mmCIF file of C-alpha atoms in Angstrom:
data_model
loop_
_atom_site.group_PDB
_atom_site.id
_atom_site.type_symbol
_atom_site.label_atom_id
_atom_site.label_comp_id
_atom_site.label_asym_id
_atom_site.label_seq_id
_atom_site.Cartn_x
_atom_site.Cartn_y
_atom_site.Cartn_z
ATOM 1 C CA MET K 46 0.000 0.000 0.000
ATOM 2 C CA LYS K 47 0.902 3.662 -0.331
ATOM 3 C CA ILE K 48 1.324 5.000 3.191
ATOM 4 C CA ALA K 49 1.937 8.554 4.396
ATOM 5 C CA VAL K 50 3.538 8.578 7.850
ATOM 6 C CA LEU K 51 2.937 11.950 9.470
ATOM 7 C CA GLY K 52 5.632 12.685 12.030
ATOM 8 C CA GLY K 53 7.800 9.976 10.507
ATOM 9 C CA ASP K 54 11.063 11.462 11.837
ATOM 10 C CA GLY K 55 10.090 11.000 15.492
ATOM 11 C CA PHE K 56 10.613 8.417 18.222
ATOM 12 C CA CYS K 57 7.754 6.150 17.103
ATOM 13 C CA GLY K 58 7.392 7.485 13.563
ATOM 14 C CA TRP K 59 10.920 6.677 12.349
ATOM 15 C CA PRO K 60 11.047 2.973 13.295
ATOM 16 C CA SER K 61 7.435 2.581 12.127
ATOM 17 C CA SER K 62 8.327 4.058 8.740
ATOM 18 C CA LEU K 63 11.242 1.649 8.358
ATOM 19 C CA HIS K 64 9.165 -1.341 9.462
ATOM 20 C CA LEU K 65 6.353 -0.528 7.041
ATOM 21 C CA SER K 66 8.888 -0.046 4.231
ATOM 22 C CA ALA K 67 10.641 -3.315 5.091
ATOM 23 C CA SER K 68 7.226 -5.021 4.998
ATOM 24 C CA GLY K 69 6.814 -4.022 1.354
ATOM 25 C CA HIS K 70 4.762 -0.836 1.592
ATOM 26 C CA GLU K 71 5.471 2.398 -0.288
ATOM 27 C CA VAL K 72 6.207 4.951 2.448
ATOM 28 C CA THR K 73 6.298 8.738 2.390
ATOM 29 C CA ILE K 74 7.404 10.550 5.552
ATOM 30 C CA VAL K 75 5.643 13.876 6.168
ATOM 31 C CA ASP K 76 7.399 15.949 8.843
ATOM 32 C CA ASN K 77 8.489 19.512 9.558
ATOM 33 C CA LEU K 78 11.246 18.451 12.014
ATOM 34 C CA VAL K 79 9.673 20.318 14.929
ATOM 35 C CA ARG K 80 10.715 17.571 17.362
ATOM 36 C CA ARG K 81 14.377 18.301 16.557
ATOM 37 C CA ARG K 82 13.769 21.990 17.240
ATOM 38 C CA ALA K 83 12.341 21.090 20.657
ATOM 39 C CA ASP K 84 15.749 19.608 21.523
ATOM 40 C CA ASP K 85 17.334 22.954 20.655
ATOM 41 C CA GLU K 86 14.752 24.802 22.735
ATOM 42 C CA LEU K 87 15.266 22.557 25.772
ATOM 43 C CA GLY K 88 19.041 22.439 25.434
ATOM 44 C CA VAL K 89 19.182 18.645 25.400
ATOM 45 C CA GLN K 90 20.043 16.005 22.823
ATOM 46 C CA SER K 91 19.015 12.441 22.225
ATOM 47 C CA LEU K 92 21.243 9.926 24.003
ATOM 48 C CA THR K 93 21.866 8.423 20.565
ATOM 49 C CA PRO K 94 23.235 10.640 17.753
ATOM 50 C CA ILE K 95 20.512 11.277 15.157
ATOM 51 C CA GLU K 96 21.416 11.835 11.525
ATOM 52 C CA PRO K 97 19.553 14.429 9.423
ATOM 53 C CA LEU K 98 16.396 13.003 7.858
ATOM 54 C CA ASP K 99 17.754 13.147 4.304
ATOM 55 C CA VAL K 100 20.757 11.085 5.431
ATOM 56 C CA ARG K 101 18.510 8.607 7.223
ATOM 57 C CA VAL K 102 16.384 7.849 4.153
ATOM 58 C CA ALA K 103 19.468 7.690 1.907
ATOM 59 C CA VAL K 104 21.045 5.120 4.227
ATOM 60 C CA TRP K 105 17.809 3.132 4.298
ATOM 61 C CA LYS K 106 17.883 2.963 0.495
ATOM 62 C CA GLU K 107 21.516 1.872 0.686
ATOM 63 C CA VAL K 108 20.911 -1.005 3.137
ATOM 64 C CA SER K 109 17.446 -2.125 2.005
ATOM 65 C CA GLY K 110 17.116 -1.072 -1.627
ATOM 66 C CA ARG K 111 13.804 0.601 -0.767
ATOM 67 C CA ILE K 112 12.937 4.271 -1.217
ATOM 68 C CA ILE K 113 11.218 6.420 1.405
ATOM 69 C CA ASP K 114 10.113 9.814 0.102
ATOM 70 C CA VAL K 115 10.027 12.905 2.340
ATOM 71 C CA VAL K 116 7.603 15.844 2.365
ATOM 72 C CA ASP K 117 8.305 18.921 4.535
ATOM 73 C CA LEU K 118 4.905 20.018 5.856
ATOM 74 C CA ASP K 119 3.432 21.760 8.902
ATOM 75 C CA LEU K 120 0.245 19.743 9.257
ATOM 76 C CA ALA K 121 -1.308 22.127 11.780
ATOM 77 C CA HIS K 122 -0.927 25.318 9.743
ATOM 78 C CA ASP K 123 -0.469 24.497 6.048
ATOM 79 C CA TYR K 124 -3.843 23.157 4.975
ATOM 80 C CA ASP K 125 -3.277 23.775 1.267
ATOM 81 C CA GLY K 126 0.040 21.915 1.462
ATOM 82 C CA LEU K 127 -1.751 19.034 3.183
ATOM 83 C CA LEU K 128 -4.312 18.828 0.381
ATOM 84 C CA SER K 129 -1.505 18.894 -2.192
ATOM 85 C CA MET K 130 0.297 16.088 -0.368
ATOM 86 C CA LEU K 131 -2.815 13.897 -0.409
ATOM 87 C CA ASP K 132 -3.255 14.625 -4.117
ATOM 88 C CA ASP K 133 0.405 13.949 -4.986
ATOM 89 C CA VAL K 134 1.092 10.933 -2.759
ATOM 90 C CA ARG K 135 -2.413 9.447 -3.075
ATOM 91 C CA PRO K 136 -2.045 7.383 0.102
ATOM 92 C CA GLU K 137 -4.344 4.505 0.918
ATOM 93 C CA VAL K 138 -3.332 4.814 4.568
ATOM 94 C CA VAL K 139 -2.247 7.813 6.642
ATOM 95 C CA VAL K 140 -0.465 7.025 9.903
ATOM 96 C CA HIS K 141 -0.760 10.035 12.211
ATOM 97 C CA PHE K 142 2.120 10.576 14.669
ATOM 98 C CA ALA K 143 2.275 14.345 14.068
ATOM 99 C CA GLU K 144 1.360 15.559 17.544
ATOM 100 C CA GLN K 145 3.415 16.968 20.415
ATOM 101 C CA ARG K 146 3.752 13.757 22.456
ATOM 102 C CA SER K 147 5.064 14.762 25.889
ATOM 103 C CA ALA K 148 2.820 15.321 28.902
ATOM 104 C CA PRO K 149 5.545 17.155 30.896
ATOM 105 C CA TYR K 150 6.377 19.395 27.922
ATOM 106 C CA SER K 151 2.681 20.254 27.583
ATOM 107 C CA MET K 152 2.609 21.436 31.223
ATOM 108 C CA LYS K 153 5.859 23.470 31.347
ATOM 109 C CA SER K 154 4.217 26.880 30.931
ATOM 110 C CA PRO K 155 1.136 28.591 29.470
ATOM 111 C CA ALA K 156 3.053 28.920 26.185
ATOM 112 C CA HIS K 157 3.735 25.163 26.060
ATOM 113 C CA LYS K 158 0.108 24.393 26.908
ATOM 114 C CA ARG K 159 -1.104 26.674 24.108
ATOM 115 C CA TYR K 160 1.392 25.278 21.622
ATOM 116 C CA THR K 161 0.385 21.676 22.392
ATOM 117 C CA ALA K 162 -3.321 22.446 22.019
ATOM 118 C CA ASP K 163 -2.796 24.481 18.847
ATOM 119 C CA ASN K 164 -0.538 21.934 17.180
ATOM 120 C CA ASN K 165 -2.318 18.737 18.148
ATOM 121 C CA ILE K 166 -5.940 19.777 17.696
ATOM 122 C CA ASN K 167 -5.334 21.738 14.485
ATOM 123 C CA ALA K 168 -3.204 18.955 13.000
ATOM 124 C CA THR K 169 -5.838 16.295 13.602
ATOM 125 C CA HIS K 170 -8.760 18.403 12.441
ATOM 126 C CA ASN K 171 -6.924 19.630 9.345
ATOM 127 C CA LEU K 172 -6.157 16.030 8.452
ATOM 128 C CA LEU K 173 -9.766 14.892 8.843
ATOM 129 C CA ALA K 174 -11.139 17.840 6.858
ATOM 130 C CA ALA K 175 -8.541 17.329 4.118
ATOM 131 C CA ILE K 176 -9.302 13.624 3.784
ATOM 132 C CA VAL K 177 -12.979 14.464 3.263
ATOM 133 C CA GLN K 178 -12.214 17.294 0.833
ATOM 134 C CA SER K 179 -9.845 15.087 -1.160
ATOM 135 C CA GLY K 180 -12.616 12.580 -1.802
ATOM 136 C CA ARG K 181 -10.168 9.726 -1.227
ATOM 137 C CA ASP K 182 -10.972 6.557 0.711
ATOM 138 C CA VAL K 183 -8.119 6.885 3.201
ATOM 139 C CA HIS K 184 -7.747 4.712 6.276
ATOM 140 C CA LEU K 185 -6.473 6.931 9.089
ATOM 141 C CA VAL K 186 -4.384 5.158 11.741
ATOM 142 C CA HIS K 187 -3.828 7.420 14.736
ATOM 143 C CA LEU K 188 -1.436 6.926 17.631
ATOM 144 C CA GLY K 189 -3.366 7.909 20.730
ATOM 145 C CA THR K 190 -2.668 7.154 24.370
ATOM 146 C CA MET K 191 -3.940 5.028 27.227
ATOM 147 C CA GLY K 192 -3.796 8.250 29.239
ATOM 148 C CA VAL K 193 -7.171 9.398 27.873
ATOM 149 C CA TYR K 194 -8.779 6.877 30.228
ATOM 150 C CA GLY K 195 -7.210 8.517 33.268
ATOM 151 C CA TYR K 196 -5.614 6.628 36.117
ATOM 152 C CA GLU K 197 -8.432 5.903 38.518
ATOM 153 C CA SER K 198 -8.671 2.552 40.264
ATOM 154 C CA VAL K 199 -11.699 1.012 38.588
ATOM 155 C CA PRO K 200 -12.670 -2.624 39.289
ATOM 156 C CA LEU K 201 -12.896 -3.598 35.625
ATOM 157 C CA ASP K 202 -10.642 -4.286 32.666
ATOM 158 C CA LEU K 203 -10.522 -1.053 30.689
ATOM 159 C CA PRO K 204 -12.401 -1.777 27.439
ATOM 160 C CA GLU K 205 -11.141 -0.928 23.990
ATOM 161 C CA GLY K 206 -12.682 2.482 23.554
ATOM 162 C CA TYR K 207 -16.348 1.836 24.216
ATOM 163 C CA LEU K 208 -18.653 1.223 27.155
ATOM 164 C CA THR K 209 -22.293 0.120 27.167
ATOM 165 C CA VAL K 210 -24.355 2.099 29.677
ATOM 166 C CA SER K 211 -27.957 1.623 30.831
ATOM 167 C CA TYR K 212 -30.286 4.418 31.910
ATOM 168 C CA PRO K 213 -34.062 4.882 32.453
ATOM 169 C CA ASP K 214 -35.979 6.925 29.888
ATOM 170 C CA ASN K 215 -38.867 9.252 30.754
ATOM 171 C CA ASN K 216 -41.189 6.271 31.059
ATOM 172 C CA GLY K 217 -38.898 4.351 33.365
ATOM 173 C CA VAL K 218 -37.905 1.901 30.629
ATOM 174 C CA MET K 219 -34.214 0.940 30.755
ATOM 175 C CA ARG K 220 -32.286 1.842 27.614
ATOM 176 C CA ASP K 221 -28.835 0.713 26.535
ATOM 177 C CA ARG K 222 -26.375 2.893 24.679
ATOM 178 C CA GLU K 223 -22.776 2.495 23.591
ATOM 179 C CA ILE K 224 -20.579 5.485 24.443
ATOM 180 C CA LEU K 225 -16.903 6.301 24.251
ATOM 181 C CA TYR K 226 -15.316 5.336 27.544
ATOM 182 C CA PRO K 227 -15.345 8.568 29.603
ATOM 183 C CA THR K 228 -12.024 10.387 29.428
ATOM 184 C CA ARG K 229 -10.161 11.844 32.390
ATOM 185 C CA PRO K 230 -7.085 13.525 30.877
ATOM 186 C CA GLY K 231 -4.183 14.171 33.227
ATOM 187 C CA SER K 232 -2.350 16.839 31.201
ATOM 188 C CA VAL K 233 -2.913 19.188 28.266
ATOM 189 C CA TYR K 234 -1.286 16.565 26.045
ATOM 190 C CA HIS K 235 -3.817 13.955 27.203
ATOM 191 C CA LEU K 236 -6.580 16.541 26.822
ATOM 192 C CA THR K 237 -5.760 16.967 23.128
ATOM 193 C CA LYS K 238 -5.862 13.202 22.621
ATOM 194 C CA SER K 239 -9.273 13.117 24.312
ATOM 195 C CA MET K 240 -10.497 15.778 21.900
ATOM 196 C CA ASP K 241 -9.086 13.750 19.001
ATOM 197 C CA GLN K 242 -11.512 10.978 19.966
ATOM 198 C CA LEU K 243 -14.537 13.239 19.573
ATOM 199 C CA MET K 244 -13.319 14.526 16.204
ATOM 200 C CA PHE K 245 -12.799 10.950 15.031
ATOM 201 C CA GLN K 246 -16.267 9.934 16.161
ATOM 202 C CA PHE K 247 -17.839 12.866 14.281
ATOM 203 C CA TYR K 248 -15.970 12.406 10.989
ATOM 204 C CA ALA K 249 -16.540 8.655 11.018
ATOM 205 C CA GLN K 250 -20.292 8.938 11.471
ATOM 206 C CA ASN K 251 -20.767 12.093 9.388
ATOM 207 C CA ASP K 252 -18.412 11.457 6.466
ATOM 208 C CA GLY K 253 -17.611 7.755 6.692
ATOM 209 C CA VAL K 254 -13.879 8.306 7.277
ATOM 210 C CA ARG K 255 -12.289 4.975 8.216
ATOM 211 C CA ILE K 256 -10.317 5.474 11.429
ATOM 212 C CA THR K 257 -8.292 3.270 13.767
ATOM 213 C CA ASP K 258 -7.409 4.932 17.069
ATOM 214 C CA LEU K 259 -4.582 3.153 18.895
ATOM 215 C CA HIS K 260 -4.523 3.891 22.615
ATOM 216 C CA GLN K 261 -0.874 3.226 23.324
ATOM 217 C CA GLY K 262 0.759 2.530 26.656
ATOM 218 C CA ILE K 263 4.154 3.917 27.687
ATOM 219 C CA VAL K 264 6.820 2.811 25.214
ATOM 220 C CA TRP K 265 10.027 1.260 26.531
ATOM 221 C CA GLY K 266 13.067 0.433 24.469
ATOM 222 C CA THR K 267 14.295 2.392 21.470
ATOM 223 C CA GLN K 268 15.832 0.156 18.804
ATOM 224 C CA THR K 269 14.299 -2.271 16.310
ATOM 225 C CA ALA K 270 15.520 -4.779 13.763
ATOM 226 C CA GLU K 271 15.477 -2.055 11.104
ATOM 227 C CA THR K 272 17.201 0.717 13.095
ATOM 228 C CA GLU K 273 19.952 -1.723 14.103
ATOM 229 C CA GLN K 274 20.965 -2.408 10.486
ATOM 230 C CA ASP K 275 23.233 0.662 10.369
ATOM 231 C CA VAL K 276 24.323 3.065 13.094
ATOM 232 C CA ARG K 277 23.109 5.943 10.911
ATOM 233 C CA LEU K 278 19.558 4.565 11.166
ATOM 234 C CA ILE K 279 19.580 4.574 14.967
ATOM 235 C CA ASN K 280 16.394 5.722 16.683
ATOM 236 C CA ARG K 281 16.337 8.572 19.163
ATOM 237 C CA PHE K 282 16.643 7.750 22.880
ATOM 238 C CA ASP K 283 15.142 10.424 25.144
ATOM 239 C CA TYR K 284 16.232 10.390 28.783
ATOM 240 C CA ASP K 285 15.386 13.936 29.913
ATOM 241 C CA GLY K 286 12.595 14.967 32.268
ATOM 242 C CA ASP K 287 10.362 16.230 29.472
ATOM 243 C CA TYR K 288 10.513 13.603 26.734
ATOM 244 C CA GLY K 289 12.054 10.537 28.369
ATOM 245 C CA THR K 290 9.500 7.826 29.140
ATOM 246 C CA VAL K 291 9.697 6.421 32.654
ATOM 247 C CA LEU K 292 11.338 3.070 31.966
ATOM 248 C CA ASN K 293 13.746 4.449 29.363
ATOM 249 C CA ARG K 294 14.791 7.063 31.908
ATOM 250 C CA PHE K 295 15.435 4.303 34.454
ATOM 251 C CA LEU K 296 17.553 2.399 31.924
ATOM 252 C CA VAL K 297 19.775 5.411 31.202
ATOM 253 C CA GLN K 298 20.056 6.287 34.874
ATOM 254 C CA ALA K 299 21.053 2.691 35.636
ATOM 255 C CA ALA K 300 23.675 2.783 32.878
ATOM 256 C CA ILE K 301 25.515 5.735 34.454
ATOM 257 C CA GLY K 302 24.969 4.966 38.139
ATOM 258 C CA TYR K 303 22.445 7.779 38.660
ATOM 259 C CA PRO K 304 19.758 6.990 41.287
ATOM 260 C CA LEU K 305 16.500 5.912 39.660
ATOM 261 C CA THR K 306 14.068 8.823 39.978
ATOM 262 C CA VAL K 307 10.710 7.554 41.230
ATOM 263 C CA HIS K 308 8.108 10.296 41.539
ATOM 264 C CA GLY K 309 5.979 10.036 44.659
ATOM 265 C CA SER K 310 5.327 6.610 46.113
ATOM 266 C CA GLY K 311 5.814 4.807 42.809
ATOM 267 C CA GLY K 312 2.433 3.195 43.341
ATOM 268 C CA GLN K 313 1.146 4.519 40.029
ATOM 269 C CA THR K 314 0.233 1.640 37.717
ATOM 270 C CA ARG K 315 0.844 2.209 34.023
ATOM 271 C CA ALA K 316 0.454 0.247 30.800
ATOM 272 C CA PHE K 317 3.634 -0.518 28.843
ATOM 273 C CA ILE K 318 4.682 -1.709 25.403
ATOM 274 C CA ASN K 319 8.070 -2.362 23.799
ATOM 275 C CA ILE K 320 9.003 -0.263 20.760
ATOM 276 C CA ASN K 321 9.170 -3.438 18.640
ATOM 277 C CA ASP K 322 5.597 -4.290 19.586
ATOM 278 C CA SER K 323 4.542 -0.705 18.932
ATOM 279 C CA ILE K 324 5.719 -0.745 15.317
ATOM 280 C CA GLU K 325 4.266 -4.220 14.812
ATOM 281 C CA CYS K 326 0.897 -2.962 16.066
ATOM 282 C CA ILE K 327 1.057 -0.105 13.567
ATOM 283 C CA ARG K 328 1.648 -2.597 10.761
ATOM 284 C CA LEU K 329 -1.179 -4.857 11.943
ATOM 285 C CA ALA K 330 -3.549 -1.887 12.106
ATOM 286 C CA VAL K 331 -2.512 -0.686 8.647
ATOM 287 C CA GLU K 332 -2.929 -4.084 7.027
ATOM 288 C CA SER K 333 -6.364 -4.768 8.578
ATOM 289 C CA GLY K 334 -7.999 -1.563 7.378
ATOM 290 C CA ASP K 335 -10.693 -3.468 5.498
ATOM 291 C CA GLU K 336 -12.231 -4.288 8.877
ATOM 292 C CA VAL K 337 -12.913 -0.606 9.597
ATOM 293 C CA GLY K 338 -16.208 1.075 8.700
ATOM 294 C CA ASN K 339 -17.955 4.236 9.915
ATOM 295 C CA ARG K 340 -17.448 3.298 13.583
ATOM 296 C CA VAL K 341 -14.007 4.208 14.889
ATOM 297 C CA ARG K 342 -11.997 1.093 15.677
ATOM 298 C CA VAL K 343 -10.282 1.577 19.031
ATOM 299 C CA MET K 344 -7.497 -0.778 20.068
ATOM 300 C CA ASN K 345 -5.516 -0.674 23.300
ATOM 301 C CA GLN K 346 -1.904 -0.822 22.178
ATOM 302 C CA MET K 347 -0.216 -2.211 25.288
ATOM 303 C CA THR K 348 1.114 -5.556 26.478
ATOM 304 C CA GLU K 349 1.466 -5.411 30.279
ATOM 305 C CA THR K 350 0.856 -3.217 33.326
ATOM 306 C CA HIS K 351 3.245 -2.501 36.198
ATOM 307 C CA LYS K 352 3.625 -0.178 39.150
ATOM 308 C CA VAL K 353 6.412 2.355 38.682
ATOM 309 C CA ALA K 354 8.075 1.285 41.931
ATOM 310 C CA ASP K 355 8.137 -2.334 40.734
ATOM 311 C CA LEU K 356 9.843 -1.264 37.503
ATOM 312 C CA ALA K 357 12.478 0.605 39.481
ATOM 313 C CA GLU K 358 13.115 -2.486 41.606
ATOM 314 C CA LEU K 359 13.388 -4.651 38.476
ATOM 315 C CA VAL K 360 16.024 -2.362 36.942
ATOM 316 C CA ALA K 361 17.832 -1.860 40.253
ATOM 317 C CA ASP K 362 18.108 -5.632 40.743
ATOM 318 C CA LYS K 363 19.719 -6.001 37.315
ATOM 319 C CA VAL K 364 22.458 -3.421 37.812
ATOM 320 C CA GLY K 365 22.590 -2.712 41.538
ATOM 321 C CA ALA K 366 21.208 0.825 41.184
ATOM 322 C CA GLN K 367 19.874 2.997 44.001
ATOM 323 C CA ILE K 368 16.304 4.335 44.016
ATOM 324 C CA ASP K 369 15.517 7.973 44.816
ATOM 325 C CA HIS K 370 11.895 8.892 45.629
ATOM 326 C CA GLN K 371 11.201 12.492 44.611
ATOM 327 C CA VAL K 372 8.184 14.775 44.926
ATOM 328 C CA ASN K 373 5.755 13.955 42.135
ATOM 329 C CA PRO K 374 5.445 16.927 39.718
ATOM 330 C CA ARG K 375 2.111 15.557 38.462
ATOM 331 C CA ALA K 376 -1.275 16.140 40.061
ATOM 332 C CA GLU K 377 -2.322 12.507 40.457
ATOM 333 C CA ALA K 378 -3.135 9.886 43.061
ATOM 334 C CA ASP K 379 -0.207 8.260 44.862
ATOM 335 C CA GLU K 380 -1.486 4.821 43.872
ATOM 336 C CA ASN K 381 -3.885 3.291 41.408
ATOM 337 C CA ALA K 382 -4.786 -0.111 40.026
ATOM 338 C CA LEU K 383 -5.051 -0.719 36.281
ATOM 339 C CA THR K 384 -6.102 -3.685 34.183
ATOM 340 C CA VAL K 385 -6.607 -3.372 30.447
ATOM 341 C CA ARG K 386 -8.067 -5.401 27.586
ATOM 342 C CA ASN K 387 -5.982 -5.702 24.406
ATOM 343 C CA ASP K 388 -7.906 -8.472 22.638
ATOM 344 C CA ARG K 389 -7.981 -6.867 19.208
ATOM 345 C CA LEU K 390 -4.235 -6.634 18.596
ATOM 346 C CA LEU K 391 -3.630 -10.052 20.113
ATOM 347 C CA GLY K 392 -6.339 -11.324 17.767
ATOM 348 C CA LEU K 393 -4.471 -9.806 14.822
ATOM 349 C CA GLY K 394 -1.376 -11.809 15.752
ATOM 350 C CA LEU K 395 0.689 -9.647 18.123
ATOM 351 C CA ASP K 396 3.310 -11.719 19.994
ATOM 352 C CA PRO K 397 4.391 -9.416 22.837
ATOM 353 C CA VAL K 398 7.930 -8.640 23.950
ATOM 354 C CA ARG K 399 7.922 -8.827 27.750
ATOM 355 C CA LEU K 400 9.911 -6.793 30.246
ATOM 356 C CA ASP K 401 11.897 -9.863 31.264
ATOM 357 C CA SER K 402 13.391 -10.129 27.763
ATOM 358 C CA ASP K 403 17.019 -9.490 26.760
ATOM 359 C CA ARG K 404 15.869 -6.181 25.274
ATOM 360 C CA LEU K 405 16.035 -4.588 28.713
ATOM 361 C CA THR K 406 19.743 -5.355 29.077
ATOM 362 C CA ALA K 407 20.451 -4.300 25.492
ATOM 363 C CA GLU K 408 19.004 -0.843 26.150
ATOM 364 C CA ILE K 409 21.126 -0.453 29.307
ATOM 365 C CA ASP K 410 24.195 -1.379 27.247
ATOM 366 C CA LEU K 411 23.223 1.272 24.708
ATOM 367 C CA GLY K 412 23.059 3.788 27.534
ATOM 368 C CA LYS K 413 26.561 2.847 28.655
ATOM 369 C CA HIS K 414 27.900 3.141 25.105
ATOM 370 C CA TYR K 415 26.621 6.702 24.697
ATOM 371 C CA ALA K 416 27.004 7.778 28.342
ATOM 372 C CA HIS K 417 29.353 10.592 27.273
ATOM 373 C CA ARG K 418 26.385 12.329 25.603
ATOM 374 C CA ILE K 419 24.324 12.533 28.801
ATOM 375 C CA ASP K 420 23.762 15.884 30.472
ATOM 376 C CA MET K 421 22.865 14.919 34.048
ATOM 377 C CA SER K 422 21.328 18.334 34.704
ATOM 378 C CA ARG K 423 18.573 17.407 32.221
ATOM 379 C CA ILE K 424 17.576 14.191 33.998
ATOM 380 C CA PRO K 425 15.247 15.652 36.691
ATOM 381 C CA CYS K 426 11.718 16.556 35.654
ATOM 382 C CA ARG K 427 11.116 20.258 36.213
ATOM 383 C CA SER K 428 7.670 20.569 34.623
ATOM 384 C CA TYR K 429 5.083 20.975 37.381
ATOM 385 C CA TRP K 430 1.378 20.404 36.856
ATOM 386 C CA ASN K 431 0.288 23.301 39.093
ATOM 387 C CA ARG K 432 1.531 25.735 41.742
ATOM 388 C CA ASP K 433 0.928 23.264 44.574
ATOM 389 C CA ARG K 434 3.176 20.669 42.921
ATOM 390 C CA GLN K 435 5.890 23.252 42.315
ATOM 391 C CA SER K 436 5.725 24.491 45.890
ATOM 392 C CA ALA K 437 5.990 20.928 47.215
ATOM 393 C CA ALA K 438 9.084 20.305 45.088
ATOM 394 C CA GLU K 439 10.735 23.544 46.186
ATOM 395 C CA GLU K 440 10.175 22.675 49.840
#
């Protein structure tokens, strides 16, 4: 298939683009390199050295014989360019990674909140409107987040997107209705993903746009079979307090002997998925688009759940690291329970990579190899959810 990968230069977008290309699809990356500019803004670099995008795709052609085209486009603000891209590329599938993906970054300041809302909501709505205007039957595959569900302790397995509720009508007769599972976003980033859901629901029912919304857990690991083929294809590895995901941060901290930073009690339960499973889920979603009609297909893209404190203990046991409990910058409960259904992706053939795999050690080794690139002043998270959280940290 012809596939446009929006945000294809990023942490999930780059390995997904390579995996789709290696699987025989014709891939075009659409990106304006804003994620690289965020590194400049924050004064931090990826643990791993990242080649320019034109070098990356040239190397991929060299090692695989396959071509990945590149389009420079600001999805949120260049609507005419977006329409032209759809007309020129004529994709059968659009994979949408082109959103600011960090919860801490989205809470750094009013400016960061406004940027995240502007970029994410405009990008998604522009894409939906352009697909309709183009008249093309495009399957939209969107990378969402498990965070839209919130992190309450609910005595049920979180369903895949939908919930059936019962209520009495005016005559006292019980009625059943299927609704989107109620969202409880924990940051402006999660808020924009919650709003994405409503836009998807509208355009699916109003215009028949075929949409798969993947609610992804926290990604751990960084490298895949494709990115490991040449050092110039290496994926980015974020370890800083804004963009580093919790387990990847632990792995880098363990590699350099830095105490593992656990925020609060560590009793927060989160859903996780390895980067190799993430890109495989994208492929499975892309290749099963015929199953999608005018009802948004929601799939929980995760493989296991763990408490943060348990993850820290797991990593500490492997390398003998110390654990440092710090004030939690997020406004959230100290503990929660979480169980999740992921039947759809398992049904499509996903064979999960578990946390007890050799991949964990391989990522620690990668951290040791590039330890000279680490700026330890960037490790702590300094984005606070509100004044109370900031005051608690300062005390």
